[in-house]
Coordinates of C-alpha atoms and ligand atoms in Angstrom, one line a residue:
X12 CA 23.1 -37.6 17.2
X13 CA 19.4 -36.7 17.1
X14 CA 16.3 -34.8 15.3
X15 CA 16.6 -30.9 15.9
X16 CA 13.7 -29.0 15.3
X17 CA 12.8 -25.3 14.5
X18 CA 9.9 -22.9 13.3
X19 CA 9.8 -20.3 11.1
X20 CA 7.1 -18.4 9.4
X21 CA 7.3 -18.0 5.1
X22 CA 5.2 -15.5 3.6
X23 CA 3.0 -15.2 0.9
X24 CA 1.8 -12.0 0.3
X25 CA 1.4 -10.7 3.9
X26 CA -0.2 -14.1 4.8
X27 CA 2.3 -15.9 7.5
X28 CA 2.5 -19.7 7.2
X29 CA 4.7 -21.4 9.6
X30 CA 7.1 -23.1 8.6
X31 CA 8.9 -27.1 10.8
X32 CA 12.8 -27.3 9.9
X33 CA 14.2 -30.4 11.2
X34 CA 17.9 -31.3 10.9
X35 CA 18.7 -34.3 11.2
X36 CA 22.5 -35.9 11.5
X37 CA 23.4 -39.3 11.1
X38 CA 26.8 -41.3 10.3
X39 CA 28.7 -41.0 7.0
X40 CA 30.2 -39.4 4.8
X41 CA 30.3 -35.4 5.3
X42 CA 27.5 -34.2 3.2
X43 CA 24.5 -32.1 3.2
X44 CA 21.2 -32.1 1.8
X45 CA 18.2 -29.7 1.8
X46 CA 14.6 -30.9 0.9
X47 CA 11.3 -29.1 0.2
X48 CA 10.9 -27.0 -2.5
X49 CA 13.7 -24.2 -1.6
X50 CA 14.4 -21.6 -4.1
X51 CA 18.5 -20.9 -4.8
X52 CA 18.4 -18.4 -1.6
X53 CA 17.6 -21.1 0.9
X54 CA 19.9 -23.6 -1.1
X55 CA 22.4 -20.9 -0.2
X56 CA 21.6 -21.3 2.9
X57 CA 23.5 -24.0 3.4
X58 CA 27.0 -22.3 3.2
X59 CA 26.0 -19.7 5.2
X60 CA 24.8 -21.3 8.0
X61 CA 27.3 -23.7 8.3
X62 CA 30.2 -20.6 7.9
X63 CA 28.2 -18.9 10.8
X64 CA 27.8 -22.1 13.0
X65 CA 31.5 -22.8 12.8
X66 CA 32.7 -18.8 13.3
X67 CA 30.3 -18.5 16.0
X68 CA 32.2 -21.3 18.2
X69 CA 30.5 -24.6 17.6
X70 CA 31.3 -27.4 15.5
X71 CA 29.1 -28.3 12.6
X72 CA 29.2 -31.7 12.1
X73 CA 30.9 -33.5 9.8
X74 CA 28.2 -36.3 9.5
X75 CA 25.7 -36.7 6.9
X76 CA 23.1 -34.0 7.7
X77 CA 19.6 -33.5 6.2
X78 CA 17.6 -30.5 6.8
X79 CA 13.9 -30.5 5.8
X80 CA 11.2 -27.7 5.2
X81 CA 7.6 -28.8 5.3
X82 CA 5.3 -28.2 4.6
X83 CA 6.8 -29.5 1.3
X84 CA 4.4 -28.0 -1.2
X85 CA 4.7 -24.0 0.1
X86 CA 7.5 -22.3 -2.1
X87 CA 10.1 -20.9 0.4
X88 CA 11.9 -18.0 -1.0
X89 CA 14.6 -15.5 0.7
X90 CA 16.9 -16.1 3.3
X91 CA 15.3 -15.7 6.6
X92 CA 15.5 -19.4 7.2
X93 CA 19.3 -19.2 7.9
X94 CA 18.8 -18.0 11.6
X95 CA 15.9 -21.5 12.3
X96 CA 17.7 -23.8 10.0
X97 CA 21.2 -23.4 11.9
X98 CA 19.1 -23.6 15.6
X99 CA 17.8 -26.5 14.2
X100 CA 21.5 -27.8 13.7
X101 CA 22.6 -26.7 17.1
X102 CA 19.5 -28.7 18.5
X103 CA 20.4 -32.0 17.0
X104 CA 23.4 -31.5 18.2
X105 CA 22.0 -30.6 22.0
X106 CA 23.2 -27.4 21.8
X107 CA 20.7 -25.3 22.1
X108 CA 18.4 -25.6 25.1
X109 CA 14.8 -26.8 25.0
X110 CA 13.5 -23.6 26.6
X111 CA 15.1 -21.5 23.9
X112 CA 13.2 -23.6 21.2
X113 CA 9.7 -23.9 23.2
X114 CA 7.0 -22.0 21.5
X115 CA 9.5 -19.8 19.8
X116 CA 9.8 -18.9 15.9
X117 CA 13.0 -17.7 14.5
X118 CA 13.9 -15.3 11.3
X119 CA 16.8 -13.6 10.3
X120 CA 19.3 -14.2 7.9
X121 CA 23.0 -14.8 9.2
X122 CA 26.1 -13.6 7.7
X123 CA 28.9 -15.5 7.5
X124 CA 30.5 -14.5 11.0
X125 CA 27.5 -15.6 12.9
X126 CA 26.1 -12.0 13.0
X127 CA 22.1 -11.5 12.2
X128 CA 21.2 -9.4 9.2
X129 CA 18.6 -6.8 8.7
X130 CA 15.5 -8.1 6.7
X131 CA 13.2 -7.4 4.7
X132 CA 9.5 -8.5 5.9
X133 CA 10.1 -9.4 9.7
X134 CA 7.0 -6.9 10.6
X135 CA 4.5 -8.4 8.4
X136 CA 6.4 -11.7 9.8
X137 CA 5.9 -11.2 13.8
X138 CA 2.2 -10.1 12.9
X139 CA 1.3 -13.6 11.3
X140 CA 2.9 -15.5 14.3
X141 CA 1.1 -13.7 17.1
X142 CA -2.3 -14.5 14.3
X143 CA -1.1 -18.3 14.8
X144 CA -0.5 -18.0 18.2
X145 CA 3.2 -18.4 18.8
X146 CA 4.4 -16.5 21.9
X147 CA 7.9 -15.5 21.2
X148 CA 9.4 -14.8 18.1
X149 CA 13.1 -14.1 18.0
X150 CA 14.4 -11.7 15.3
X151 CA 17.6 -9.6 14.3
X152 CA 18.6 -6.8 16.9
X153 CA 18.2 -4.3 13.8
X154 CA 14.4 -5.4 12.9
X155 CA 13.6 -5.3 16.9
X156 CA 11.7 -1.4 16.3
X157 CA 9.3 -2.6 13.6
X158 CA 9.1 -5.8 15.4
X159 CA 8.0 -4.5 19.0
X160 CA 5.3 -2.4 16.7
X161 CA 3.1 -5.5 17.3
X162 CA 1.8 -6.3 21.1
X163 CA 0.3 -9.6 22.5
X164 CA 3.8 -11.4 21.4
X165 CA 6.7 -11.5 23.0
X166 CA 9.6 -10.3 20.4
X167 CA 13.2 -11.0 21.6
X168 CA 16.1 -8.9 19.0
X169 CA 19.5 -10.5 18.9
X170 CA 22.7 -9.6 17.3
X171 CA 24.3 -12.9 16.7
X172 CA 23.7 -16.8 16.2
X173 CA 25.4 -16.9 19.6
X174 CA 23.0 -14.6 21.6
X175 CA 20.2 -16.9 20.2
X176 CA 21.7 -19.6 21.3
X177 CA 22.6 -18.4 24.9
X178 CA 20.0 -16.0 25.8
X179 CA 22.1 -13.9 28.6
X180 CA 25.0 -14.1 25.8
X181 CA 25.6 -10.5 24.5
X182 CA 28.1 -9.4 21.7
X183 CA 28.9 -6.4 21.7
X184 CA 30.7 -6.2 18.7
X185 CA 27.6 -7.3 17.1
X186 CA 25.8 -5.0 18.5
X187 CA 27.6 -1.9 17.5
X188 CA 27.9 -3.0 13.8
X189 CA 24.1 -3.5 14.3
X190 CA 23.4 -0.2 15.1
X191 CA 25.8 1.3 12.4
X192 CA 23.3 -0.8 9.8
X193 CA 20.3 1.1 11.1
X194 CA 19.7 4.5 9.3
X195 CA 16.6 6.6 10.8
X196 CA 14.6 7.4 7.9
X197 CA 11.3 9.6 7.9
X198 CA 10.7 9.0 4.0
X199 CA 7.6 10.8 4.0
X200 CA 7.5 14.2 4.4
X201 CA 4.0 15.6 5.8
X202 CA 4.5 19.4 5.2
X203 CA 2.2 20.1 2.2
X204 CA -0.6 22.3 4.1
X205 CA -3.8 22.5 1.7
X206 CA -3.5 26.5 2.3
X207 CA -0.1 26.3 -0.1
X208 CA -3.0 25.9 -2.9
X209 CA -4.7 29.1 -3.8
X210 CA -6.3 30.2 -6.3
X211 CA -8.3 26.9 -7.6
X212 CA -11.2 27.0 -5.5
X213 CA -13.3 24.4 -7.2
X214 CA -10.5 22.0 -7.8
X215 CA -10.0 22.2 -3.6
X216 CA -13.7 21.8 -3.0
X217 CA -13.5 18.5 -5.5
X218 CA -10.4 17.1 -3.2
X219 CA -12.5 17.7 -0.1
X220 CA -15.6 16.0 -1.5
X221 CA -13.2 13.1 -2.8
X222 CA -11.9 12.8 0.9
X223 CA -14.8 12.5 1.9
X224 CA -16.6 10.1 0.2
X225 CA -13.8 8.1 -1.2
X226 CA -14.3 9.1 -4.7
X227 CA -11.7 8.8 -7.5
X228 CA -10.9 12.5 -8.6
X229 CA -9.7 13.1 -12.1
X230 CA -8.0 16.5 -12.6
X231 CA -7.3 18.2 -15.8
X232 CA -5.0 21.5 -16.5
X233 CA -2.0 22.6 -18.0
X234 CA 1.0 21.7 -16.7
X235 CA 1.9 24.0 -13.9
X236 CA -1.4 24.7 -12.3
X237 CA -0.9 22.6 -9.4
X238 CA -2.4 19.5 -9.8
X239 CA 0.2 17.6 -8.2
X240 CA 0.5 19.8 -5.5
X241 CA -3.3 19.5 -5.2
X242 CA -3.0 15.5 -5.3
X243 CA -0.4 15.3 -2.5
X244 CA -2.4 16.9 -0.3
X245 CA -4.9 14.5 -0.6
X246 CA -3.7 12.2 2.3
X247 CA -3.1 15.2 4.8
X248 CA -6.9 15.5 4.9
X249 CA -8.0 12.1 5.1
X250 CA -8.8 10.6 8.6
X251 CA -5.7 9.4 10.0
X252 CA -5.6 5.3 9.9
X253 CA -6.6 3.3 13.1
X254 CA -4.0 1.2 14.3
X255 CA -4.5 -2.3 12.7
X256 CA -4.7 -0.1 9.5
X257 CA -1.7 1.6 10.5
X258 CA 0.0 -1.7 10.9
X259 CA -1.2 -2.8 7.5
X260 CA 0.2 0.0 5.8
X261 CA 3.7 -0.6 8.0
X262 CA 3.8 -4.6 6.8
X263 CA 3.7 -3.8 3.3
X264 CA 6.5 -0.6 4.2
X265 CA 8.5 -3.6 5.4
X266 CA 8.3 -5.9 2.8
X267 CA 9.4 -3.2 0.2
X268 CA 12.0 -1.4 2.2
X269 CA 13.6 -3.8 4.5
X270 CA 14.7 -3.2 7.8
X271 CA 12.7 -0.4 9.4
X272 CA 13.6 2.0 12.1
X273 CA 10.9 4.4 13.3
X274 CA 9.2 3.0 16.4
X275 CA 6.4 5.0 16.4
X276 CA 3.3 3.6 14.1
X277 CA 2.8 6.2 11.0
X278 CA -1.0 7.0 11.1
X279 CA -0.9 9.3 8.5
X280 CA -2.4 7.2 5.1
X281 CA 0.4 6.5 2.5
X282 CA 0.7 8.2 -0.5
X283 CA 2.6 7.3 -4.4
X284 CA 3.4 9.1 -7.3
X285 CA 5.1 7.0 -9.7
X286 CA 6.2 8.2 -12.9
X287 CA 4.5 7.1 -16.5
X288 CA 7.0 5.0 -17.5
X289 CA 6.1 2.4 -14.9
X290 CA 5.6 -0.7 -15.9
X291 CA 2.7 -3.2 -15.3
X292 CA 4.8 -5.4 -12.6
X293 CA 5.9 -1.9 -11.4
X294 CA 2.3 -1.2 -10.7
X295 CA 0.8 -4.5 -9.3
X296 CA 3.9 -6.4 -8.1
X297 CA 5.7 -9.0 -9.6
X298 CA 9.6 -10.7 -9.6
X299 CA 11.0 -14.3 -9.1
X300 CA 9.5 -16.5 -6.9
X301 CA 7.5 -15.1 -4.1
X302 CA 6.2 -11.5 -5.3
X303 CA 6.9 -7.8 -4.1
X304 CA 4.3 -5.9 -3.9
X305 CA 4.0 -3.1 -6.7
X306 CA 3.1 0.8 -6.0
X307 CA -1.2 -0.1 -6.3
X308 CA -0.4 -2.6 -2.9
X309 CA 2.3 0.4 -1.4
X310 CA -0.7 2.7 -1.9
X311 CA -2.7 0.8 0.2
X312 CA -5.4 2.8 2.7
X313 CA -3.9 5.5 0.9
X314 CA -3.5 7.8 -2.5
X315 CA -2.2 6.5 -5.5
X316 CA -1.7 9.5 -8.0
X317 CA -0.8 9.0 -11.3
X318 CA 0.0 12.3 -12.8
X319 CA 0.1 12.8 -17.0
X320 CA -1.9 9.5 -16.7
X321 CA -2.7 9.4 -20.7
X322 CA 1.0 8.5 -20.7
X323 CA 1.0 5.3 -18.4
X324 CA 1.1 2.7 -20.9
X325 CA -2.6 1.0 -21.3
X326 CA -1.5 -2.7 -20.3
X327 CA -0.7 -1.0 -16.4
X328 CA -3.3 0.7 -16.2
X329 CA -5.9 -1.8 -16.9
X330 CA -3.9 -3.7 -14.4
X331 CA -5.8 -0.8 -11.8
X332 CA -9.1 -2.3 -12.7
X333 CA -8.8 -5.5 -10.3
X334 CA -8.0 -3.7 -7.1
X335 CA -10.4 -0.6 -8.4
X336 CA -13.1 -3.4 -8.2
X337 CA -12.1 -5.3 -5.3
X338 CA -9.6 -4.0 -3.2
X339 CA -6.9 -6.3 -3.7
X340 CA -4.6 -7.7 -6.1
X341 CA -3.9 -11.5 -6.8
X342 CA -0.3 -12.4 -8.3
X343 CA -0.8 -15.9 -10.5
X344 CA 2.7 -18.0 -9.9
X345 CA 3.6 -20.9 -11.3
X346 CA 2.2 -23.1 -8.1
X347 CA 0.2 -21.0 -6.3
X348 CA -1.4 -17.2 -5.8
X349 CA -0.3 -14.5 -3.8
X350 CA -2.8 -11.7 -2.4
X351 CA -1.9 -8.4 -1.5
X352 CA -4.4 -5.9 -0.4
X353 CA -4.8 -2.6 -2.4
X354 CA -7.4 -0.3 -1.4
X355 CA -6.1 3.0 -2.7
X356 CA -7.8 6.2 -3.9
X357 CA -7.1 6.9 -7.5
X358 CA -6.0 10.3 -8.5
X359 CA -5.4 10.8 -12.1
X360 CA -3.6 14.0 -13.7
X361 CA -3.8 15.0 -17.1
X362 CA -2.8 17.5 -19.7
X363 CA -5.5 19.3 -21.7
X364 CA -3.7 17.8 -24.8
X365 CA -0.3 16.2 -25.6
X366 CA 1.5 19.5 -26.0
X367 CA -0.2 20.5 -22.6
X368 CA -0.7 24.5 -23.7
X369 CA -4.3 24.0 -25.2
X370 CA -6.6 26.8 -22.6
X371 CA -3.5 27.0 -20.7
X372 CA -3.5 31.1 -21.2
X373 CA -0.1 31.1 -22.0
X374 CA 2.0 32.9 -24.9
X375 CA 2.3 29.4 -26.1
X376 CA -0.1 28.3 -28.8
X377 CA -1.2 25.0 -28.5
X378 CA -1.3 23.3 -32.0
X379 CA -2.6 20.0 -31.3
X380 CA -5.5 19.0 -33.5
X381 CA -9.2 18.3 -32.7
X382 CA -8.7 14.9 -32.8
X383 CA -5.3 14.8 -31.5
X384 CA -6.9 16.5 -27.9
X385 CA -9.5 14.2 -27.9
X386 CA -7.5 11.0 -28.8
X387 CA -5.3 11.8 -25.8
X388 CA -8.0 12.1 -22.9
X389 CA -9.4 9.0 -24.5
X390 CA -6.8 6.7 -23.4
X391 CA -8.4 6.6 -20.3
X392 CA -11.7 6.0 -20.9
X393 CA -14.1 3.3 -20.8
X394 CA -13.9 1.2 -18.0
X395 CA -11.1 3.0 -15.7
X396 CA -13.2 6.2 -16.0
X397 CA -16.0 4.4 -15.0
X398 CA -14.6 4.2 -11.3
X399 CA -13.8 7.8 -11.2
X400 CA -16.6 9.9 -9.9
X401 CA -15.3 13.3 -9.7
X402 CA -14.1 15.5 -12.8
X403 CA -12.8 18.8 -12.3
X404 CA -10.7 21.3 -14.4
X405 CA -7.1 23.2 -12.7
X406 CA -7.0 26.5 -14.4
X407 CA -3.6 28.1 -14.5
X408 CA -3.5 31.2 -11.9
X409 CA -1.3 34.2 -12.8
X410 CA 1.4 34.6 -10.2
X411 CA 0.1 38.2 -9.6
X412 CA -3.9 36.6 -9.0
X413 CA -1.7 34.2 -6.7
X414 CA 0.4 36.9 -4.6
X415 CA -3.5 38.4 -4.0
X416 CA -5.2 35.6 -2.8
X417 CA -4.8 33.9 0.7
X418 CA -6.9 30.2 1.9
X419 CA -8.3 29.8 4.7
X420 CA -8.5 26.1 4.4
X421 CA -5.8 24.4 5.9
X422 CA -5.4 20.9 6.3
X423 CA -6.4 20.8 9.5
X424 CA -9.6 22.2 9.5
X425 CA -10.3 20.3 6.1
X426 CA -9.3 16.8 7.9
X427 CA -12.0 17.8 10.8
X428 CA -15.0 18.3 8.2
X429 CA -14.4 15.5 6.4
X430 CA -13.9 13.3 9.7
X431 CA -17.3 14.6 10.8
X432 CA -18.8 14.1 7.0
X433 CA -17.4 10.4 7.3
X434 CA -19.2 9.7 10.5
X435 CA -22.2 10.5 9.1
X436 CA -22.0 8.3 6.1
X437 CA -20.9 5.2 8.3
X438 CA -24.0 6.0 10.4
X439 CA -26.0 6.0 7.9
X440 CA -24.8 3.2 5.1
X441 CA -22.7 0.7 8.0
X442 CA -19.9 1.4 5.5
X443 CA -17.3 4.3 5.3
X444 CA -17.0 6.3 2.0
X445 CA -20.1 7.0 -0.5
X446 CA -18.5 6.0 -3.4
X447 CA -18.8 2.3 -2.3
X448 CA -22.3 2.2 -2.0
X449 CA -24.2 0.2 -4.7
X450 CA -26.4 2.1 -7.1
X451 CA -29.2 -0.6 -6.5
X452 CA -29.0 1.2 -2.7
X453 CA -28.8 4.8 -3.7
X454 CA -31.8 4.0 -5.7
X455 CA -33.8 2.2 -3.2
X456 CA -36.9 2.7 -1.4
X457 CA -35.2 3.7 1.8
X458 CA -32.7 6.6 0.1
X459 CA -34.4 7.3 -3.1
X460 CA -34.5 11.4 -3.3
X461 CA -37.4 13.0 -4.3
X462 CA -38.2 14.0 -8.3
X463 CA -37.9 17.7 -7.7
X464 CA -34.4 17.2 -6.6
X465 CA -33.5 14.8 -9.1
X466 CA -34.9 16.8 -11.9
X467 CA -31.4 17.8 -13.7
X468 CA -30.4 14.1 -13.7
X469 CA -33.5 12.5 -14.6
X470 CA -33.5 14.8 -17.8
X471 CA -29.6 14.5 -18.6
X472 CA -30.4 10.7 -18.6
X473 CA -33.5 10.7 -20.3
X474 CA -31.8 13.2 -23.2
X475 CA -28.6 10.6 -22.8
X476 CA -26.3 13.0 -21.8
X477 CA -25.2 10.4 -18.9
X478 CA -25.1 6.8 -18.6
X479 CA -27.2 4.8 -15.4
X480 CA -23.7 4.7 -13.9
X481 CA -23.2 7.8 -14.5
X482 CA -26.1 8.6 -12.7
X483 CA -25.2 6.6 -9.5
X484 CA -21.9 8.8 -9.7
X485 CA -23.3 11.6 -9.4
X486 CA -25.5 10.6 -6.7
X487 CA -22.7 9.4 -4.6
X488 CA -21.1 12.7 -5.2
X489 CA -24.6 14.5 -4.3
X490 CA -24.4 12.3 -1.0
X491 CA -21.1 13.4 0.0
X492 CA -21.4 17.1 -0.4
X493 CA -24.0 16.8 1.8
X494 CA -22.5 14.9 4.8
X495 CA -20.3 17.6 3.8
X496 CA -23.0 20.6 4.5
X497 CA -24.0 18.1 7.3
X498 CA -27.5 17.9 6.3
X499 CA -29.7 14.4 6.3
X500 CA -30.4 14.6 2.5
X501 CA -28.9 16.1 -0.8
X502 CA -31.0 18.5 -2.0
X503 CA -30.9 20.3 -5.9
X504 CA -28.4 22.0 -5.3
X505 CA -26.1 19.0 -3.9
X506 CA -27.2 16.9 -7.1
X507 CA -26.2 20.2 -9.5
X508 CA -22.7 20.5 -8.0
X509 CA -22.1 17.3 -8.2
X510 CA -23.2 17.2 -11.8
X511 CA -21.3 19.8 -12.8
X512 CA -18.0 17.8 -11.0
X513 CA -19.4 15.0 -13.6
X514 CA -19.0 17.3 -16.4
X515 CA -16.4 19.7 -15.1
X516 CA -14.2 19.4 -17.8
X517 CA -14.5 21.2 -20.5
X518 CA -12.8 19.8 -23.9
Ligands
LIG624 ZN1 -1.8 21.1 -27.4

C-alpha cells in the first residue's frame, strides 16, 4: 500500500484555491481518519465515498486509512471533494492510472451507488483552474454545459466513479438518470419591450439617461403607475455584457442555483427584485461556513431594484453602502474573508406616502399626515441617497390617456443610443459610466464648463438649495444627457434637465 494523491479546487467567494488530497493506507485496524479543517459535509464524506468505492466494484480497504486536505488552514466546505478524495483512495491502491491523475483536478460529489451528482459551483470552479493553470478538469456529466462555457481547459463530464476511473468506461445507466436530473431552465424572461411603457415620458427619458451613465435612478408614484415595469426594463437597454462579464455573471448563477443547463453564455445583464422583507444576509450573502452570495452579488453587472424601498428594513439597506462605494462586498468569517463582486445599478421604488394614494388622482383620499409623508421618504436618506443621482416622479396615467398614446421607443433603439452615448464617455474619461467619475474631475481644469452654463447650479448652491455633492450629481447627469444628444459638452440646457431630475420630485 502507498500514498494516493488528488487535486481539487475549494472556493471562497468565486476565488479558486486548489486544493492536495492524499490518502494514505497503512496496516491495522480498519479505521479512517480525515485531517484539515473539514466542515461536517466533507466529514460525511467519508461514508459516501467509501459506499461509492465499494458499489462501484473495488474494494476499499480495510486498513487504517488517512486522508489529508492541505492546505490545512483554508476551510473546506460542501461536498465536491467526494469525487478527488475517493481517486485519491483508488490511487493508493494502484487503481487508478497515473495518466488519469496527471495535471487533472476533480469535483463532484458521489452518491452512494458510485454515480456523480449535480453541483452547485462547478462553473466558477473550472474558471479558477484554467486561472491556475491546470489542463483538465474532470467534472459530473450533468455540470459538463456550464462547464465547457469556459475554453483554454480541457473539461472531461462523467457519470460515475467508474467512468473516472476508466476513461473509455461508459455507464449508461448513469447516464440516463443523469440526464433525467437536468431540467432546461431559461429563468429570465427578456420580453419586457420599453414601448409596453407609455404615457410617462420623463420617467423613460430618466431610465435612458441612467443607462447611460450608470446613475442610480430613484422613482416615486403611486402604486400602479408602472414603476416596476419601468425598472425591469432597465437591463434590456443596457449594453449587452462582454464575455468574461458574461461569465462572471454565470459563476455567481452557478453558485446560487446549482447545476446549470443552458450552453449558450447569457449576455443580457442580470436583473433582481427582491421583496422588502428581505433580510440583511438575504441582501449581501451570508450562511454556515463558506458564504452564498446574497441578491446585491446575484445583481452583479446588472440591476438591483428594490421596489417600496422605505419598507426594506434600515440595517439591509445600509448593508448597499459597501458595494455602492466599491463594487464589492466582503463577508467577515470566523477565520477568514470572502469577496464577492457586486457592481449593480440601484433602482429604488417608492410610494408617495405609506398609504400610497397621496397625488395618486384617485377616488382615494390619502390621509397620511405632513409628517407622516415626509417621515416615510426619509428612511432613505442621507448617505444611500447620496449615491442616487437621478430623481424622477411616475404619475399615474388614466387607462383612456393610455389606450391614446403609442411609444416609439423600443428597447432596441434605446439599447443603440445609449451604446453610442457610452462610447463616447469611455473615449473621453478611460472609464465607462459618468456617474463614476470623481467630482474633483468634473471640476477640473480640463472639463470645467463655462459660468454661463453653470449659472442655475452655481446659484442653487450659493442660495443652499444643493449640497457640493449634489452638485457633482447633477453634473454627471448634465454629462450624460449629452453623450446622449451626442454633443462634446453639456450645455444650459443639459445642466437644467438634469437639475430638474435632481429635484424631480415633488413632496
Ligand atoms: Zn397617504
Amino acid at each position: 500500500m502507498s500514498l494516493g494523491r488528488a487535486r481539487s479546487i475549494a472556493l471562497v467567494g468565486l476565488t479558486g484555491v486548489p486544493i492536495d488530497i492524499e490518502v494514505d493506507v497503512v496496516s491495522g485496524l480498519p479505521a479512517i481518519r480525515l485531517v484539515g479543517l473539514a466542515d461536517r459535509a466533507v466529514n460525511e464524506a467519508i461514508d459516501r465515498v467509501r459506499s461509492a468505492v465499494t458499489n462501484s466494484e473495488f474494494a476499499f480497504p480495510a486498513q487504517r486509512v488517512t486522508i489529508s486536505l492541505s492546505p490545512a488552514a483554508l476551510p473546506k466546505s460542501g461536498s465536491t471533494f467526494d469525487l478527488p478524495i475517493a481517486m485519491a483512495c483508488l490511487a493508493s491502491l494502484g487503481l487508478a492510472s497515473a495518466e488519469a491523475m496527471v495535471n487533472t483536478v476533480f469535483i463532484g460529489e458521489l452518491a452512494l451507488d458510485g454515480r456523480l451528482r449535480p453541483t452547485a459551483g462547478i462553473l466558477p470552479a473550472v474558471l479558477a483552474a484554467r486561472t491556475l493553470g491546470i489542463g483538465r478538469v474532470v467534472v459530473p456529466r450533468a455540470n459538463l454545459a456550464e462547464a465547457q462555457l469556459v475554453s483554454g481547459i480541457t473539461v472531461v463530464g462523467v457519470s460515475s466513479l467508474r467512468e473516472a476511473v476508466e476513461p473509455g468506461h461508459v455507464d449508461a445507466q448513469a447516464i440516463l438518470h443523469a440526464d433525467e436530473v437536468d431540467v432546461v431552465v431559461d429563468s429570465v424572461a427578456r420580453n419586457f419591450d420599453l414601448s409596453d411603457v407609455i404615457g410617462v415620458e420623463t420617467a423613460v427619458e430618466a431610465l435612458v439617461v441612467a443607462a447611460v451613465g450608470g446613475h442610480n435612478l430613484f422613482m416615486v408614484g403611486p402604486p400602479g403607475a408602472g414603476k416596476t415595469m419601468l425598472a425591469s426594463r432597465l437591463s434590456g437597454i443596457l449594453p449587452p455584457l462582454t464575455e468574461e462579464e458574461a461569465l462572471e455573471v454565470a459563476a455567481i448563477q452557478s453558485l446560487v442555483e446549482g447545476a446549470r443547463r443552458r450552453v449558450d453564455l447569457d449576455r443580457a445583464p442580470p436583473f433582481q427584485a427582491p421583496h422588502h422583507t428581505l433580510s440583511a444576509a438575504g441582501m449581501v450573502g451570508g450562511g454556515a461556513g463558506v458564504a452564498r452570495p446574497g441578491v446585491a452579488v446575484r445583481a452583479h453587472r446588472g440591476v438591483l431594484f428594490l421596489d417600496e424601498a422605505p419598507e426594506f428594513a434600515t440595517n439591509v439597506l445600509d448593508c448597499l453602502r459597501q458595494p455602492l462605494e466599491s463594487g464589492r462586498i466582503s463577508l467577515h468569517r470566523a477565520a477568514f474573508t470572502v469577496e464577492f463582486p457586486s457592481a449593480f445599478q440601484l433602482v429604488l421604488a417608492a410610494n408617495p406616502c405609506p398609504c400610497g394614494q397621496s397625488a395618486s388622482g384617485n377616488d382615494v383620499r390619502c390621509e397620511c399626515t405632513g409628517v407622516q409623508r415626509r417621515r416615510y421618504l426619509a428612511r432613505l436618506s442621507g448617505p444611500l441617497m447620496d449615491r442616487v443621482d437621478l430623481h424622477v416622479t411616475v404619475p399615474r396615467t388614466t387607462v383612456a390617456l393610455r389606450s391614446e398614446l403609442t411609444s416609439t421607443i423600443t428597447s432596441a433603439n434605446a439599447r443603440a443610443r445609449v451604446t453610442a452615448a457610452r462610447a463616447a464617455a469611455v473615449e473621453r474619461w478611460g472609464i465607462g459610466g459618468n456617474a463614476r467619475v470623481p467630482g474633483t474631475v468634473l471640476r477640473g481644469k480640463r472639463y470645467r464648463l463655462a459660468a454661463r452654463e453653470t449659472a442655475p447650479i452655481d446659484i442653487a448652491l450659493r442660495r443652499g438649495d444643493i449640497t457640493m455633492r449634489g452638485y457633482d450629481r447633477v453634473l454627471r447627469v448634465a454629462w450624460s444627457l449629452a453623450d446622449l444628444d451626442g454633443v462634446t459638452t453639456p450645455n444650459a440646457s443639459h445642466i437644467g434637465r438634469a437639475l430638474y431630475f435632481r429635484k424631480g420630485i415633488n413632496q
